[in-house]
PDB file of C-alpha atoms in Angstrom:
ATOM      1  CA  UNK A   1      -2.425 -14.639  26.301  1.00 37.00           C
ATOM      2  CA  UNK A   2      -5.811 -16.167  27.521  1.00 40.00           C
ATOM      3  CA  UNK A   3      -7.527 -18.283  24.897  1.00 41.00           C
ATOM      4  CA  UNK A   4     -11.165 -18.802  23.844  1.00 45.00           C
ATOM      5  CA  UNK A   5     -12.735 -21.935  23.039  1.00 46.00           C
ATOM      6  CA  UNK A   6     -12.108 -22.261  19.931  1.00 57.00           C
ATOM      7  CA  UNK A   7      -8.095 -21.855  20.643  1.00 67.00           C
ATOM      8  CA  UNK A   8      -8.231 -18.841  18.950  1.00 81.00           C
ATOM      9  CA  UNK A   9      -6.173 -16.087  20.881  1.00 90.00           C
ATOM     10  CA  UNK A  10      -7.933 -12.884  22.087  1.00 90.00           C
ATOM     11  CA  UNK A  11      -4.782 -11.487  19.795  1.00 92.00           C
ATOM     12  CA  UNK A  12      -6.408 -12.585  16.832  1.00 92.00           C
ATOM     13  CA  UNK A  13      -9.562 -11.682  17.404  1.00 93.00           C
ATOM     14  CA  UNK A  14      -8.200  -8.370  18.117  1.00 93.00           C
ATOM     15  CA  UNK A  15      -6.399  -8.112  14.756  1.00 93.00           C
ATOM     16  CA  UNK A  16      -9.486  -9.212  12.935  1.00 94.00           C
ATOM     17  CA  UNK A  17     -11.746  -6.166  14.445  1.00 95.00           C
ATOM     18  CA  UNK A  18      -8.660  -4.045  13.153  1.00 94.00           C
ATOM     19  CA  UNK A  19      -8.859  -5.399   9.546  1.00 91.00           C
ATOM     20  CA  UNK A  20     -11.877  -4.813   9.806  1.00 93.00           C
ATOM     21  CA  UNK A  21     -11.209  -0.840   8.673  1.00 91.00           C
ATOM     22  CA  UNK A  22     -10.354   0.396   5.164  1.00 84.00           C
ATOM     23  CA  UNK A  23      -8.350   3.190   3.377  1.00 76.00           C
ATOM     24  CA  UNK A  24     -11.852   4.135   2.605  1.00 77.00           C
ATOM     25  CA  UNK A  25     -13.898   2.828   5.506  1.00 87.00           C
ATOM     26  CA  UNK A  26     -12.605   4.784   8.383  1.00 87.00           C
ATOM     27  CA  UNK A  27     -15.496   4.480  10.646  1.00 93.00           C
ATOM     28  CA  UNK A  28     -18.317   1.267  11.841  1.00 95.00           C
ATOM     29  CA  UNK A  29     -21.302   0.085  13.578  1.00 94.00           C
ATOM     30  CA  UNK A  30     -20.380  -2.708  16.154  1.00 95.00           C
ATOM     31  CA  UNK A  31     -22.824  -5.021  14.107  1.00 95.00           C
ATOM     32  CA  UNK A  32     -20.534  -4.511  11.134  1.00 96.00           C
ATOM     33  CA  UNK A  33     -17.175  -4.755  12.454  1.00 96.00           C
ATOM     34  CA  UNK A  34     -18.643  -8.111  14.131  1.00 95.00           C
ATOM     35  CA  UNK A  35     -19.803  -9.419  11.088  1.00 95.00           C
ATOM     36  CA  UNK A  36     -16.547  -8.483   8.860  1.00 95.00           C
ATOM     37  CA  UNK A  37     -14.188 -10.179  11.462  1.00 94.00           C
ATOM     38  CA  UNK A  38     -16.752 -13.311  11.855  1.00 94.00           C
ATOM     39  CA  UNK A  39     -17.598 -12.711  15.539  1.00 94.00           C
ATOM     40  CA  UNK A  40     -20.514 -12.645  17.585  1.00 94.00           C
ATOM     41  CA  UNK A  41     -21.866  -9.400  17.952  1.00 94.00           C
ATOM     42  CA  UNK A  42     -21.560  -9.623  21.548  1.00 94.00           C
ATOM     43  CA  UNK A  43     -17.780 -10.943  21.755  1.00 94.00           C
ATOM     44  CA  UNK A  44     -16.669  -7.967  19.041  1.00 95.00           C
ATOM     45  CA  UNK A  45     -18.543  -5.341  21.591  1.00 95.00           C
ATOM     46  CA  UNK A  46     -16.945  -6.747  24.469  1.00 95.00           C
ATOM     47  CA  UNK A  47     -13.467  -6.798  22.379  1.00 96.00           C
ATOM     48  CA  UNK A  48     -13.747  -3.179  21.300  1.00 95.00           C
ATOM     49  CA  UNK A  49     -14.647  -1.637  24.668  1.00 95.00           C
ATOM     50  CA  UNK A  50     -11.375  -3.294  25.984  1.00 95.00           C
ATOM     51  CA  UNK A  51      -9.800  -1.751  23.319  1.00 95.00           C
ATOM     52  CA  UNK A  52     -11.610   1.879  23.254  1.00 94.00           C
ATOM     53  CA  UNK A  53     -10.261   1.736  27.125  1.00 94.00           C
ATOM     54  CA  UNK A  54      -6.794   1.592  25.976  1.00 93.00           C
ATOM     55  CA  UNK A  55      -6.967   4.150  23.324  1.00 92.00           C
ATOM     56  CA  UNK A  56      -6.647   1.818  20.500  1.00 94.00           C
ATOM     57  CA  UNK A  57     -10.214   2.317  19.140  1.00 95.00           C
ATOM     58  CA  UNK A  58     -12.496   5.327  19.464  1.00 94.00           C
ATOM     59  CA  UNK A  59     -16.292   5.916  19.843  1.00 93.00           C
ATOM     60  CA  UNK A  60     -17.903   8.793  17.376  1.00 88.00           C
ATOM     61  CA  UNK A  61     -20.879  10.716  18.452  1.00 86.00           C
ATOM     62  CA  UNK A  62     -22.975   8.246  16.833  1.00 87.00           C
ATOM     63  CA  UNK A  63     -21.529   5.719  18.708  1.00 88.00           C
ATOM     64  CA  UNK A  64     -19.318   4.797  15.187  1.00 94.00           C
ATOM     65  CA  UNK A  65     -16.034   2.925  15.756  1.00 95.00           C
ATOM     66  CA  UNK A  66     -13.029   4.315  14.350  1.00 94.00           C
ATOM     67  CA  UNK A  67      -9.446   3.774  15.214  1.00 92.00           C
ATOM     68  CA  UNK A  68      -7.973   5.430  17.760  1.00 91.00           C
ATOM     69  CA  UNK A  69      -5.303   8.194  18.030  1.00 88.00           C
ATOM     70  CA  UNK A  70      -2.920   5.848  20.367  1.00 88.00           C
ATOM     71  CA  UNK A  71      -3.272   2.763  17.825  1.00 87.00           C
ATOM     72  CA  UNK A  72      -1.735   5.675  15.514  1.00 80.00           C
ATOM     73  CA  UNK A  73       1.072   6.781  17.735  1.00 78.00           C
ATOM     74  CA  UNK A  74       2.300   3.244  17.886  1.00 82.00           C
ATOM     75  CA  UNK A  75       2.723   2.508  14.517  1.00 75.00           C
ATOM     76  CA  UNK A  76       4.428   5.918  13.969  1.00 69.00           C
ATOM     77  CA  UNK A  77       7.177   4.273  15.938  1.00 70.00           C
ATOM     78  CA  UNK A  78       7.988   1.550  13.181  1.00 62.00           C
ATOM     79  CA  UNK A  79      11.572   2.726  12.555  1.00 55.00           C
ATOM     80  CA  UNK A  80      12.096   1.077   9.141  1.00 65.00           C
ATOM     81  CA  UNK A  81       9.193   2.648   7.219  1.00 74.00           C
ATOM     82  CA  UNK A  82       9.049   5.994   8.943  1.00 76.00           C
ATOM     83  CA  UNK A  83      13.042   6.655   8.269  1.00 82.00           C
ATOM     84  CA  UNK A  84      11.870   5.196   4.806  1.00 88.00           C
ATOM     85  CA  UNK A  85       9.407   7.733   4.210  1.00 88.00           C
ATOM     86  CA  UNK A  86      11.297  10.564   5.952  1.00 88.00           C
ATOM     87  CA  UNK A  87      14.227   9.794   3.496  1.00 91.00           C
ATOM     88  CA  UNK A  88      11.858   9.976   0.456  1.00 94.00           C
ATOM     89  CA  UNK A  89       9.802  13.172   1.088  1.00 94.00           C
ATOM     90  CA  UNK A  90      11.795  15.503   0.196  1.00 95.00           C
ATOM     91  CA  UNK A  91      12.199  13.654  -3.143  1.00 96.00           C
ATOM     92  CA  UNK A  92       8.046  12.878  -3.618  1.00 95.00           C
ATOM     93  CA  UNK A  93       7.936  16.675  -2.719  1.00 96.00           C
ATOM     94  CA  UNK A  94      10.090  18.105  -5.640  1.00 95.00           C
ATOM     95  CA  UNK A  95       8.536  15.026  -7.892  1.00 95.00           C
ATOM     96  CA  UNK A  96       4.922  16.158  -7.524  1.00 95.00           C
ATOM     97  CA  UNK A  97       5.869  19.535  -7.957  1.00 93.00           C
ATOM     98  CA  UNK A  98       7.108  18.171 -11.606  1.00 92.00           C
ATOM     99  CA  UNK A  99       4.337  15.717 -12.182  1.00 92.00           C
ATOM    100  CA  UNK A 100       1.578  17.692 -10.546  1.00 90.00           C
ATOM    101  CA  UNK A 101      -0.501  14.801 -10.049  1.00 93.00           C
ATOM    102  CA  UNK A 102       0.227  11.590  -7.970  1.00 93.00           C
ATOM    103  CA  UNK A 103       3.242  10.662  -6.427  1.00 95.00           C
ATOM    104  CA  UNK A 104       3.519   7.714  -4.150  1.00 95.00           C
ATOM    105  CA  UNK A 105       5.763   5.707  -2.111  1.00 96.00           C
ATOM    106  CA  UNK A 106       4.913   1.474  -1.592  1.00 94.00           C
ATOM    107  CA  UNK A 107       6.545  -1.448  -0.071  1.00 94.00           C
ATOM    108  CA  UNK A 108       5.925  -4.908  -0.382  1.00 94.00           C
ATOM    109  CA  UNK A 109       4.149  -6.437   2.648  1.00 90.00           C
ATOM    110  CA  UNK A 110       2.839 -10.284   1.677  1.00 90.00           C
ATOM    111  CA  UNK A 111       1.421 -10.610  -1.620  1.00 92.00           C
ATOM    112  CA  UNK A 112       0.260  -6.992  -1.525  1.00 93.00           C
ATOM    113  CA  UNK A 113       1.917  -3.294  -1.933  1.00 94.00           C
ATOM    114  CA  UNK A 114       0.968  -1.417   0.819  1.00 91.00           C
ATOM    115  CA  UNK A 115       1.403   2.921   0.036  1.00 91.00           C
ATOM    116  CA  UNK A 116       3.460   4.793   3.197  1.00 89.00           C
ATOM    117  CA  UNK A 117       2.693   8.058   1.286  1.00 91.00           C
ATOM    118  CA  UNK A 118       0.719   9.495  -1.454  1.00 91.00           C
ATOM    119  CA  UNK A 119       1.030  12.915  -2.686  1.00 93.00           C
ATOM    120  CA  UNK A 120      -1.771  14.419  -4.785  1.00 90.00           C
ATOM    121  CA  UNK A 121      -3.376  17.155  -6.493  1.00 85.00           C
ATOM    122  CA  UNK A 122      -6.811  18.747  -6.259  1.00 82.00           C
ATOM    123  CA  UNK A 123      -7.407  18.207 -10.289  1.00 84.00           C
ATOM    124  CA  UNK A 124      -5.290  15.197 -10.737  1.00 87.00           C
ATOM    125  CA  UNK A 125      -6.406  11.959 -12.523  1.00 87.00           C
ATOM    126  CA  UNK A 126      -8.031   9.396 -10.946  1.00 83.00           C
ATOM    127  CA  UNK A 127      -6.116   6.932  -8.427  1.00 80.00           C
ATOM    128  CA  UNK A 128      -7.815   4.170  -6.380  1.00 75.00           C
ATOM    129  CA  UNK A 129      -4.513   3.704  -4.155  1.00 76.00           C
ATOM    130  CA  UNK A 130      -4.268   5.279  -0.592  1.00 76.00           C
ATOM    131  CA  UNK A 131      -2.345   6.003   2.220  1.00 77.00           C
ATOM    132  CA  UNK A 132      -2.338   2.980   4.344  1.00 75.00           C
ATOM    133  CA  UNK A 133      -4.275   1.082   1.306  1.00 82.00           C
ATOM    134  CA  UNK A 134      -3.023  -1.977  -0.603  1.00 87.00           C
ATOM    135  CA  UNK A 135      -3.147  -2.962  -3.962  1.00 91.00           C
ATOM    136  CA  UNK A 136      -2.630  -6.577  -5.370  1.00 93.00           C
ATOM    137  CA  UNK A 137       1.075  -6.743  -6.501  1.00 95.00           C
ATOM    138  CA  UNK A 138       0.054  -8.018 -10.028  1.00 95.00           C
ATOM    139  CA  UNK A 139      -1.745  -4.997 -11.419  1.00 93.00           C
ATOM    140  CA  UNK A 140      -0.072  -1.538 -10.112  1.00 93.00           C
ATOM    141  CA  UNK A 141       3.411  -0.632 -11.327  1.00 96.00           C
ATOM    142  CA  UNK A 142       4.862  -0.716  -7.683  1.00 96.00           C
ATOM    143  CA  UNK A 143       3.623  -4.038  -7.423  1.00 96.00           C
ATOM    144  CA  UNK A 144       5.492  -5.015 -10.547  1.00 97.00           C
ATOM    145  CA  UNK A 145       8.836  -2.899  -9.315  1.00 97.00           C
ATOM    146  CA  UNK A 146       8.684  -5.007  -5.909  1.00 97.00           C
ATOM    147  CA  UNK A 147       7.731  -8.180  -7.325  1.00 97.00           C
ATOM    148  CA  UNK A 148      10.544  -8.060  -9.869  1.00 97.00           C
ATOM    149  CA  UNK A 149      12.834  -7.743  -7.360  1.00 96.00           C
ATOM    150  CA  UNK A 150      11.465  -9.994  -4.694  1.00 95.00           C
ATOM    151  CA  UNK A 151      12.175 -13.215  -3.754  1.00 94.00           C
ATOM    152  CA  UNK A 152      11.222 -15.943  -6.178  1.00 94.00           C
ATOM    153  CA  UNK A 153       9.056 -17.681  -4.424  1.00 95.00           C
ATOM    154  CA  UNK A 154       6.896 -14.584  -3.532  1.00 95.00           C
ATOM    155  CA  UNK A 155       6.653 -14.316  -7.092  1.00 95.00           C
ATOM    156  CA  UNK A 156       5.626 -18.222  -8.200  1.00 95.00           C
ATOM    157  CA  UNK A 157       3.349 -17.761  -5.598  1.00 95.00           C
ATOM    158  CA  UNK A 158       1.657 -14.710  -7.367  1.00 96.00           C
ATOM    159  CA  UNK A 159       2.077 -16.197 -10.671  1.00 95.00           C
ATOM    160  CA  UNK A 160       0.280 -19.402  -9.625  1.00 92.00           C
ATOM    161  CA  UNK A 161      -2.826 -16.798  -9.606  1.00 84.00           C
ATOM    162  CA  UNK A 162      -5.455 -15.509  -9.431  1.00 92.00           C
ATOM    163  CA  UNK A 163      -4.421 -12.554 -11.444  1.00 95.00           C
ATOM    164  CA  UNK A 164      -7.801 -10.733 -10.944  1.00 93.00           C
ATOM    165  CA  UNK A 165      -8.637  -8.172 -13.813  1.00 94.00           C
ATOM    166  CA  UNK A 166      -9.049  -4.476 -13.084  1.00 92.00           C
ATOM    167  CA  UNK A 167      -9.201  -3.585 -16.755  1.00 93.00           C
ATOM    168  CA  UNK A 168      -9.089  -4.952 -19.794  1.00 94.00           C
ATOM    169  CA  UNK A 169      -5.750  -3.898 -20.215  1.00 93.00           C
ATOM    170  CA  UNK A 170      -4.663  -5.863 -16.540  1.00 94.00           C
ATOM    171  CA  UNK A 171      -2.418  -8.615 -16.568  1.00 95.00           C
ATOM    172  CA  UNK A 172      -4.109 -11.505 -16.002  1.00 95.00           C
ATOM    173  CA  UNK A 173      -2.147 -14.568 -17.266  1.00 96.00           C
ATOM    174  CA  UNK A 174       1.287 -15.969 -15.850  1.00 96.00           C
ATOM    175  CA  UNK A 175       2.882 -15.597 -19.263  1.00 96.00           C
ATOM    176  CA  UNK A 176       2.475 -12.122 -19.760  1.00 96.00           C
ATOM    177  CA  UNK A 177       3.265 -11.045 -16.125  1.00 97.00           C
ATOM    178  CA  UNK A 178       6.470 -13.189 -16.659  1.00 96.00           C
ATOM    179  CA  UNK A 179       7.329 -10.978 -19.742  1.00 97.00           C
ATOM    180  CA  UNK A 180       5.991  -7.355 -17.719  1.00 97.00           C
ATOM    181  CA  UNK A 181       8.703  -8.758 -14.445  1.00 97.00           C
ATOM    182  CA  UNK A 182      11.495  -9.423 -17.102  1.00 96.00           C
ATOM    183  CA  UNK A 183      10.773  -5.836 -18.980  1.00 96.00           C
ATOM    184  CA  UNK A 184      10.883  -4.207 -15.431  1.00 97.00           C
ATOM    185  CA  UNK A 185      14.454  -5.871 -15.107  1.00 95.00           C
ATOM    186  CA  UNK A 186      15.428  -4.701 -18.689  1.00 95.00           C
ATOM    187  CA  UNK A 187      14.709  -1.434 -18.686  1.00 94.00           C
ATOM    188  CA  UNK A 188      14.666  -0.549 -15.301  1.00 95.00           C
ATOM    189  CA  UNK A 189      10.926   0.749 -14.393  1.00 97.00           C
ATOM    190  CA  UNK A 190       7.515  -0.338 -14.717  1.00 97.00           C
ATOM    191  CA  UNK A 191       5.255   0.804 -16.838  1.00 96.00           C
ATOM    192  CA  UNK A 192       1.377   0.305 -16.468  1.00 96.00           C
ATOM    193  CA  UNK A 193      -1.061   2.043 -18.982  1.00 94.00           C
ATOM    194  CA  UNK A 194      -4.340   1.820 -17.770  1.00 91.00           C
ATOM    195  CA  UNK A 195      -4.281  -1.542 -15.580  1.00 92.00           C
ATOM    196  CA  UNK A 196      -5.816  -0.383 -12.651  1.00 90.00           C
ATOM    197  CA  UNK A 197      -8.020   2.427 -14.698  1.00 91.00           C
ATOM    198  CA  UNK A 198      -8.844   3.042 -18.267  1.00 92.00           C
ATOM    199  CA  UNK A 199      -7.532   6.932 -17.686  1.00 92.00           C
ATOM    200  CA  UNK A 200      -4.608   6.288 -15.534  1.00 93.00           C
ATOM    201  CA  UNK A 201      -0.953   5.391 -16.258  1.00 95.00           C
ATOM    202  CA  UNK A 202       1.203   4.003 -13.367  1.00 95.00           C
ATOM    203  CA  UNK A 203       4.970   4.310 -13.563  1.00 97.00           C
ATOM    204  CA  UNK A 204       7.069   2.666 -10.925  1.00 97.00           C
ATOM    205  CA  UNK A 205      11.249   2.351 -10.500  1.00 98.00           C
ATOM    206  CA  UNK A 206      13.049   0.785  -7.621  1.00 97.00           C
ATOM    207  CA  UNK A 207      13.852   2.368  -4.410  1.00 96.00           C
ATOM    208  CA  UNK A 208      17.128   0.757  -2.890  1.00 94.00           C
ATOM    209  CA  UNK A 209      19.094   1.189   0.246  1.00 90.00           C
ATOM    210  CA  UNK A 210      22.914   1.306   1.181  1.00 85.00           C
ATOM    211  CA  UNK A 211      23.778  -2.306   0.386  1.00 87.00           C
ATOM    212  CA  UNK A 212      21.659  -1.618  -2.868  1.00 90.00           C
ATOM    213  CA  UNK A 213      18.709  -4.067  -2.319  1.00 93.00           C
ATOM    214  CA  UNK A 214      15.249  -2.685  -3.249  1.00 95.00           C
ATOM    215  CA  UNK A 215      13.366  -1.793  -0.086  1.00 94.00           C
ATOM    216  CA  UNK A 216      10.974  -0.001  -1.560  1.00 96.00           C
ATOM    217  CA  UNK A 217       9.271   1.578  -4.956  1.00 97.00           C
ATOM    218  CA  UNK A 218       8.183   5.224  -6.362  1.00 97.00           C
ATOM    219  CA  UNK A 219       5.632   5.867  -8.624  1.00 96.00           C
ATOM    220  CA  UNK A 220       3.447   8.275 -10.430  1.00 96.00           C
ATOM    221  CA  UNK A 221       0.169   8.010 -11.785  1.00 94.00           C
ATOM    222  CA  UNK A 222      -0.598  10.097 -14.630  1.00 94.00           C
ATOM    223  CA  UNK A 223      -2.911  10.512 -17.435  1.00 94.00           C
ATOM    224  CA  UNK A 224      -2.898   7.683 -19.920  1.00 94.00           C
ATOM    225  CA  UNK A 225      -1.464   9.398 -23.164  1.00 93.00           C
ATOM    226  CA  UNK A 226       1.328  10.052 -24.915  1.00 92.00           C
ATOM    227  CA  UNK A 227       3.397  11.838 -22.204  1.00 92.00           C
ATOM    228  CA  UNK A 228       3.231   9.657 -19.905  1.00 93.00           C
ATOM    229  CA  UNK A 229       6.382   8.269 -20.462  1.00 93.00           C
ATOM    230  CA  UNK A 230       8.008  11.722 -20.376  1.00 95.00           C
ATOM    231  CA  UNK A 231       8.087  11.030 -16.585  1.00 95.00           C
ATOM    232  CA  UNK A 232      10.078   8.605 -15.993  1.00 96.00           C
ATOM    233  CA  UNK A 233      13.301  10.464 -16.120  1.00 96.00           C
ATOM    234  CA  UNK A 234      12.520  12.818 -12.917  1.00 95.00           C
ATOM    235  CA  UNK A 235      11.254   9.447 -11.294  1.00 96.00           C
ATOM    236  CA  UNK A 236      14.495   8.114 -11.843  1.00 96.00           C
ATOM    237  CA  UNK A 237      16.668  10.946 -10.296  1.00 96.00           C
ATOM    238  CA  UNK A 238      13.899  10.963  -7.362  1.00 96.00           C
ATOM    239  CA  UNK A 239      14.497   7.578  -6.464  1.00 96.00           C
ATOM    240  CA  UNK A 240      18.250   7.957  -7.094  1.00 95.00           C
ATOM    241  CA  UNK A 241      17.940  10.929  -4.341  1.00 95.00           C
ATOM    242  CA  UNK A 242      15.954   8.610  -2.035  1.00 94.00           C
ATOM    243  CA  UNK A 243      18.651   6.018  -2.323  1.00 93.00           C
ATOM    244  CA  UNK A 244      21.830   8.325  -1.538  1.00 92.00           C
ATOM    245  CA  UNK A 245      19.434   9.859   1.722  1.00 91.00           C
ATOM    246  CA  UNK A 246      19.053   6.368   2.833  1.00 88.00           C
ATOM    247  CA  UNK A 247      22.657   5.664   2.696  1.00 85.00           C
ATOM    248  CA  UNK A 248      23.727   8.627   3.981  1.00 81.00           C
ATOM    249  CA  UNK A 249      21.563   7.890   6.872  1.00 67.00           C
ATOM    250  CA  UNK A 250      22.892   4.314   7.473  1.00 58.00           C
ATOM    251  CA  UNK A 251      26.266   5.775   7.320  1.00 49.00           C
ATOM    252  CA  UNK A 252      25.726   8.028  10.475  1.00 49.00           C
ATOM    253  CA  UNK A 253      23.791   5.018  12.351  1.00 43.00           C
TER     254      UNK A 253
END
């Protein structure tokens, strides 16, 4: 790989013009992407017209950037979280039809949860998570789910802050977030009324494979009242189903 100055790969720089793009930010100007990944304007132009040539970005009518339909195709080819979510829609299917608001499906990647799917409803309560879009481990309840049960030092790390507040109701000190990780051991699932919104309730259990290590984590988010809790049984017997599919299909590999 040919190196700039700086001895900063071309790579990099490449994977910085892709972080560039949000869950909710699908589409640039040049200027901006060059400015969000810390580039010259002319180096990120230069960049992405190497990379519109291979498919990997695309041009808009107005000349936008957006990511391109090849860039897609290759990351539909990551085996473990596409037989992951394959396993678990049938499951988030019959869930939301239960719920009837949001069902979703996370793993842990770093110090975030990243959502493979979401499923959704047109009059459903509000939910700031996305397909594709992260969330700080600390303050959703499939954060809390994959935290619990992730290595310790991923979780020192997160407890050694910051815990940045969403809500007044977020977890924002080591000692309580110690006490919410040990709960989610007790009982079994998370449970997260109004930490990432005042009118939302996030509830979260443990998605685990063949050899019964949690790869991954379900959740809901519902209104935040009473029956919120009235959930968690059907989440349960989801992720129980997504559990037996995934051994079922290790079993045939």
């Amino acid at each position: 790989m040919a190196r700039v100055r700086t001895g900063e790969s071309v790579l990099s720089r490449a994977v910085r013009i892709f972080d560039a793009f949000t869950p909710d930010e699908r589409e640039l100007a040049v200027s901006e992407i060059a400015r969000r990944s810390d580039l010259h304007v002319a180096t990120a132009s230069r960049l992405i017209a190497e990379l519109v040539s291979h498919g990997l970005l695309e041009r808009g009518p107005d000349r936008q950037v957006r990511v391109g339909v090849r860039m897609w195709e290759l990351a539909a080819r990551a085996s473990t979280t596409r037989s992951l979510r394959d396993a678990a829609m049938p499951y988030l299917e019959d869930l939301h039809a239960v719920v009837g608001h949001h069902v979703q499906l996370g793993v842990l990647d770093g110090d975030d949860v990243i959502f493979l799917e979401r499923l959704s409803a047109r009059d459903a309560v509000v939910n700031f998570s996305r397909i594709a879009g992260r969330l700080p481990l600390h303050i959703s309840s499939s954060g809390l789910v994959l935290l619990a049960h992730g290595p310790a030092e991923l979780r020192e790390r997160v407890l050694a802050g910051p815990l940045d507040r969403y809500t007044r109701n977020t977890i924002t000190t080591p000692e309580r977030l110690r006490a919410a990780l040990s709960e989610v051991h007790r009982q079994g699932f998370a449970l997260l009324p109004g930490h990432v919104h005042e009118d939302a309730t996030g509830i979260a259990v443990p998605v685990r494979d063949g050899l019964q290590q949690v790869v991954a984590a379900l959740s809901v988010i519902v209104p935040n009242d009473e029956r919120a809790a009235t959930q968690v049984p059907a989440l349960l017997a989801a992720a129980r189903g997504v559990s037996r599919s995934l051994s079922a299909g290790a079993g045939r590999c």
